[in-house]
Amino acid sequence: MRVTIKDVAKIAHVSPSTVSRVIADNPKISDETKRKVYLAMEELNYHPNAIARSLANKSTKTLGLILPNTSEDLFTNPFFIQAMRGISVYSQKKGYYIMYNYSNNEEEEVEFIKKYINSKWVDGIILLTSRQNDKCISYLNDVGHPFVVIGRPEEPQNVLWVDNDNFKAMYDVVTYLAGKGHKSIGFIGGPHSLNVTKDRLEGYRNALNVRGLTIDNNLIREAYFSEISGYEVMKDILNYKEPEAVVTTDDLIAFGALKAIKEFAKKKIAVVGFNNTILAPYQSPALSSVDINAEKLGYHAAQLLIDKLEDKKFTCNNFIVNTQLIERESSE
Amino acid sequence: MRVTIKDVAKIAHVSPSTVSRVIADNPKISDETKRKVYLAMEELNYHPNAIARSLANKSTKTLGLILPNTSEDLFTNPFFIQAMRGISVYSQKKGYYIMYNYSNNEEEEVEFIKKYINSKWVDGIILLTSRQNDKCISYLNDVGHPFVVIGRPEEPQNVLWVDNDNFKAMYDVVTYLAGKGHKSIGFIGGPHSLNVTKDRLEGYRNALNVRGLTIDNNLIREAYFSEISGYEVMKDILNYKEPEAVVTTDDLIAFGALKAIKEFAKKKIAVVGFNNTILAPYQSPALSSVDINAEKLGYHAAQLLIDKLEDKKFTCNNFIVNTQLIERESSE
DNA sequence: ATGAAAGCGCTAACAG
DNA sequence: CTGTTAGCGCTTTCAT
């Protein structure tokens, strides 16, 4: 038969509640009693039943992780697996478990969140990416269930989130390129409706301003997150003029830009990508890219959420993770 | 206050046990009663508490996933994320949840497995890779807890596992190369102590035999799973003789071989890799590689385990997932 | 076909 | 500091 708290109590000659207190490391148990209880546990090879504890405590010490719907990206972008690693590391440290699931679209994600919450499986939820007008976020806000988002949400006031400083990241990239003597620098961003694009564009603009470089709106373009789109947009830029450098907000876009440059540009054009995906070093030229530190993003997301669950009120509701430009041939 | 089975019972004018039976879809409940109960659930927005059910049922409908200790591989090899996707898909279909965690070494993995089992959190465990002399496998066998392994284990008799048919996969590759007229074909495998290497080597040997090609043991080599090792071994082969083709048991090895060939070989040598990693198409020449269908491996691993948990005795204890050669320049 | 009651294993007042 | 007792929310005999 499975060994329970009662068996331990019997062997240790104490009551079940005392054993329970020892498990919870309650300070008002005498060392002598603790010793006896631990001995009994040892002897019986007792292990607390987490399910029973969860039921009595109304807390599972489990977090639910919502992975975004299928995207090409999911497999080529190390972001996901790295973030999952960071989440796991912090959670483990704090004795939390992680559940994950994939969904095929936003509706399914919301459905799964409902399942997690209604069935009382998880104490908190981690969203791996924030979209515009995110249904997951609004649902979670509505029901008031604890959650954290990786990526600053649209209304960041009462939401826990972690993100990079996208303004600064791009500001630094542009400053770096300007420092290399480049004066005409183009910008190819993802959809301008996204916060992340806006922030990076601002960083770009400010850096040019500070350096006294003119901002040419014809060099500021919008692309989809794909190689083909980056290619087309870059081709279009080249038709207008050949800049000395181009910054992009995603490696895929940069890959396309690189290709267009190879085919159509007359002189060398420096290119910098974002996310430092696995393929970046394998482009030719090898692509310089900004590493966003996905593992840290995950780690601090878990931290924010768990701290909140454990009611550490003094903590901030967001955390900024530093980025790092990885220099390769493409920006030499 | 949270709504429980009792509240529903009150509204529906039945007993809690009846409500419970409706939840479990017990056949001996009259349709009329069912209707009443469903209505009451609806009205109260009732959702069963999974924790309480788990406690009473002694089953959590949750699977624990053990991700292997840190390896470079983890980020560049889409295997992991794909397998996780497959696992998630089947589990969701069957109403199972998945917990995951990362460990830093084999000991930590075993520790975590113990935690999963002792705390009664999971009904079954999925190991994402089988090593030689795997401590996780022997522990799980010792305690007799249900589990499944991706990758055929050393003693496959009483273990659930899924894998590719590594013999056939390599047999097909060699047959394909022979079909292109190549007569002298080399083999660079990972450690020969691994089952997977042995199987693939057998496939290689048999295919040559059947085609009436001679087996030159000097062309059969062992390498580590790294680009540098593949490079060195290939260089060594070239010192001996230039074969017309080389098969490898891993893309990393193939990458290195490709490099050595570019540097030192006088004529073209066809190369085929394994695992179809993300970087394969980005080599020059683009590397032909065998896709092992990681998502399917995950899917069927979950299937085997869940079927076993639900006591479908007639099922087999293993499942073979088909592979697929992805042809690219390197084998043209 | 349905209800009453005991119990899954642990926790948390309350009392002492 | 420790024991008693009543739950946490659901399931499952055992009756009827």
PDB file of N, CA, C and O in Angstrom, chain A residues 231 235 238 256-266:
ATOM      1  N   TYR A 231      13.546  40.403 -49.524  1.00  0.00           N
ATOM      2  CA  TYR A 231      14.169  40.477 -50.847  1.00  0.00           C
ATOM      3  C   TYR A 231      13.494  41.542 -51.703  1.00  0.00           C
ATOM      4  O   TYR A 231      14.141  42.419 -52.280  1.00  0.00           O
ATOM      5  N   LYS A 235      15.071  45.115 -52.930  1.00  0.00           N
ATOM      6  CA  LYS A 235      15.171  45.384 -54.362  1.00  0.00           C
ATOM      7  C   LYS A 235      14.604  46.774 -54.662  1.00  0.00           C
ATOM      8  O   LYS A 235      15.191  47.563 -55.400  1.00  0.00           O
ATOM      9  N   LEU A 238      16.877  49.478 -53.582  1.00  0.00           N
ATOM     10  CA  LEU A 238      18.004  49.625 -54.503  1.00  0.00           C
ATOM     11  C   LEU A 238      17.604  50.384 -55.765  1.00  0.00           C
ATOM     12  O   LEU A 238      18.413  51.087 -56.370  1.00  0.00           O
ATOM     13  N   GLY A 256      16.750  37.972 -46.909  1.00  0.00           N
ATOM     14  CA  GLY A 256      16.237  38.400 -48.211  1.00  0.00           C
ATOM     15  C   GLY A 256      16.981  39.621 -48.723  1.00  0.00           C
ATOM     16  O   GLY A 256      17.324  39.714 -49.908  1.00  0.00           O
ATOM     17  N   ALA A 257      17.232  40.546 -47.818  1.00  0.00           N
ATOM     18  CA  ALA A 257      17.935  41.776 -48.199  1.00  0.00           C
ATOM     19  C   ALA A 257      19.329  41.433 -48.726  1.00  0.00           C
ATOM     20  O   ALA A 257      19.772  41.939 -49.760  1.00  0.00           O
ATOM     21  N   LEU A 258      19.980  40.545 -48.010  1.00  0.00           N
ATOM     22  CA  LEU A 258      21.324  40.112 -48.406  1.00  0.00           C
ATOM     23  C   LEU A 258      21.314  39.563 -49.835  1.00  0.00           C
ATOM     24  O   LEU A 258      22.198  39.845 -50.645  1.00  0.00           O
ATOM     25  N   LYS A 259      20.293  38.790 -50.101  1.00  0.00           N
ATOM     26  CA  LYS A 259      20.173  38.160 -51.411  1.00  0.00           C
ATOM     27  C   LYS A 259      19.970  39.214 -52.507  1.00  0.00           C
ATOM     28  O   LYS A 259      20.638  39.174 -53.550  1.00  0.00           O
ATOM     29  N   ALA A 260      19.089  40.153 -52.228  1.00  0.00           N
ATOM     30  CA  ALA A 260      18.831  41.210 -53.207  1.00  0.00           C
ATOM     31  C   ALA A 260      20.097  42.019 -53.448  1.00  0.00           C
ATOM     32  O   ALA A 260      20.406  42.396 -54.586  1.00  0.00           O
ATOM     33  N   ILE A 261      20.829  42.271 -52.379  1.00  0.00           N
ATOM     34  CA  ILE A 261      22.059  43.049 -52.508  1.00  0.00           C
ATOM     35  C   ILE A 261      23.068  42.307 -53.380  1.00  0.00           C
ATOM     36  O   ILE A 261      23.692  42.886 -54.269  1.00  0.00           O
ATOM     37  N   LYS A 262      23.199  41.007 -53.113  1.00  0.00           N
ATOM     38  CA  LYS A 262      24.136  40.215 -53.897  1.00  0.00           C
ATOM     39  C   LYS A 262      23.790  40.279 -55.381  1.00  0.00           C
ATOM     40  O   LYS A 262      24.656  40.372 -56.238  1.00  0.00           O
ATOM     41  N   GLU A 263      22.496  40.259 -55.655  1.00  0.00           N
ATOM     42  CA  GLU A 263      22.084  40.226 -57.054  1.00  0.00           C
ATOM     43  C   GLU A 263      22.144  41.572 -57.749  1.00  0.00           C
ATOM     44  O   GLU A 263      22.480  41.655 -58.916  1.00  0.00           O
ATOM     45  N   PHE A 264      21.750  42.614 -57.012  1.00  0.00           N
ATOM     46  CA  PHE A 264      21.543  43.884 -57.718  1.00  0.00           C
ATOM     47  C   PHE A 264      22.437  45.054 -57.322  1.00  0.00           C
ATOM     48  O   PHE A 264      22.515  46.029 -58.052  1.00  0.00           O
ATOM     49  N   ALA A 265      23.067  44.992 -56.155  1.00  0.00           N
ATOM     50  CA  ALA A 265      23.804  46.181 -55.719  1.00  0.00           C
ATOM     51  C   ALA A 265      25.175  46.250 -56.381  1.00  0.00           C
ATOM     52  O   ALA A 265      25.783  45.223 -56.683  1.00  0.00           O
ATOM     53  N   LYS A 266      25.634  47.435 -56.574  1.00  0.00           N
ATOM     54  CA  LYS A 266      26.939  47.606 -57.206  1.00  0.00           C
ATOM     55  C   LYS A 266      28.052  47.622 -56.177  1.00  0.00           C
ATOM     56  O   LYS A 266      29.134  47.130 -56.405  1.00  0.00           O
TER      57      LYS A 266
END
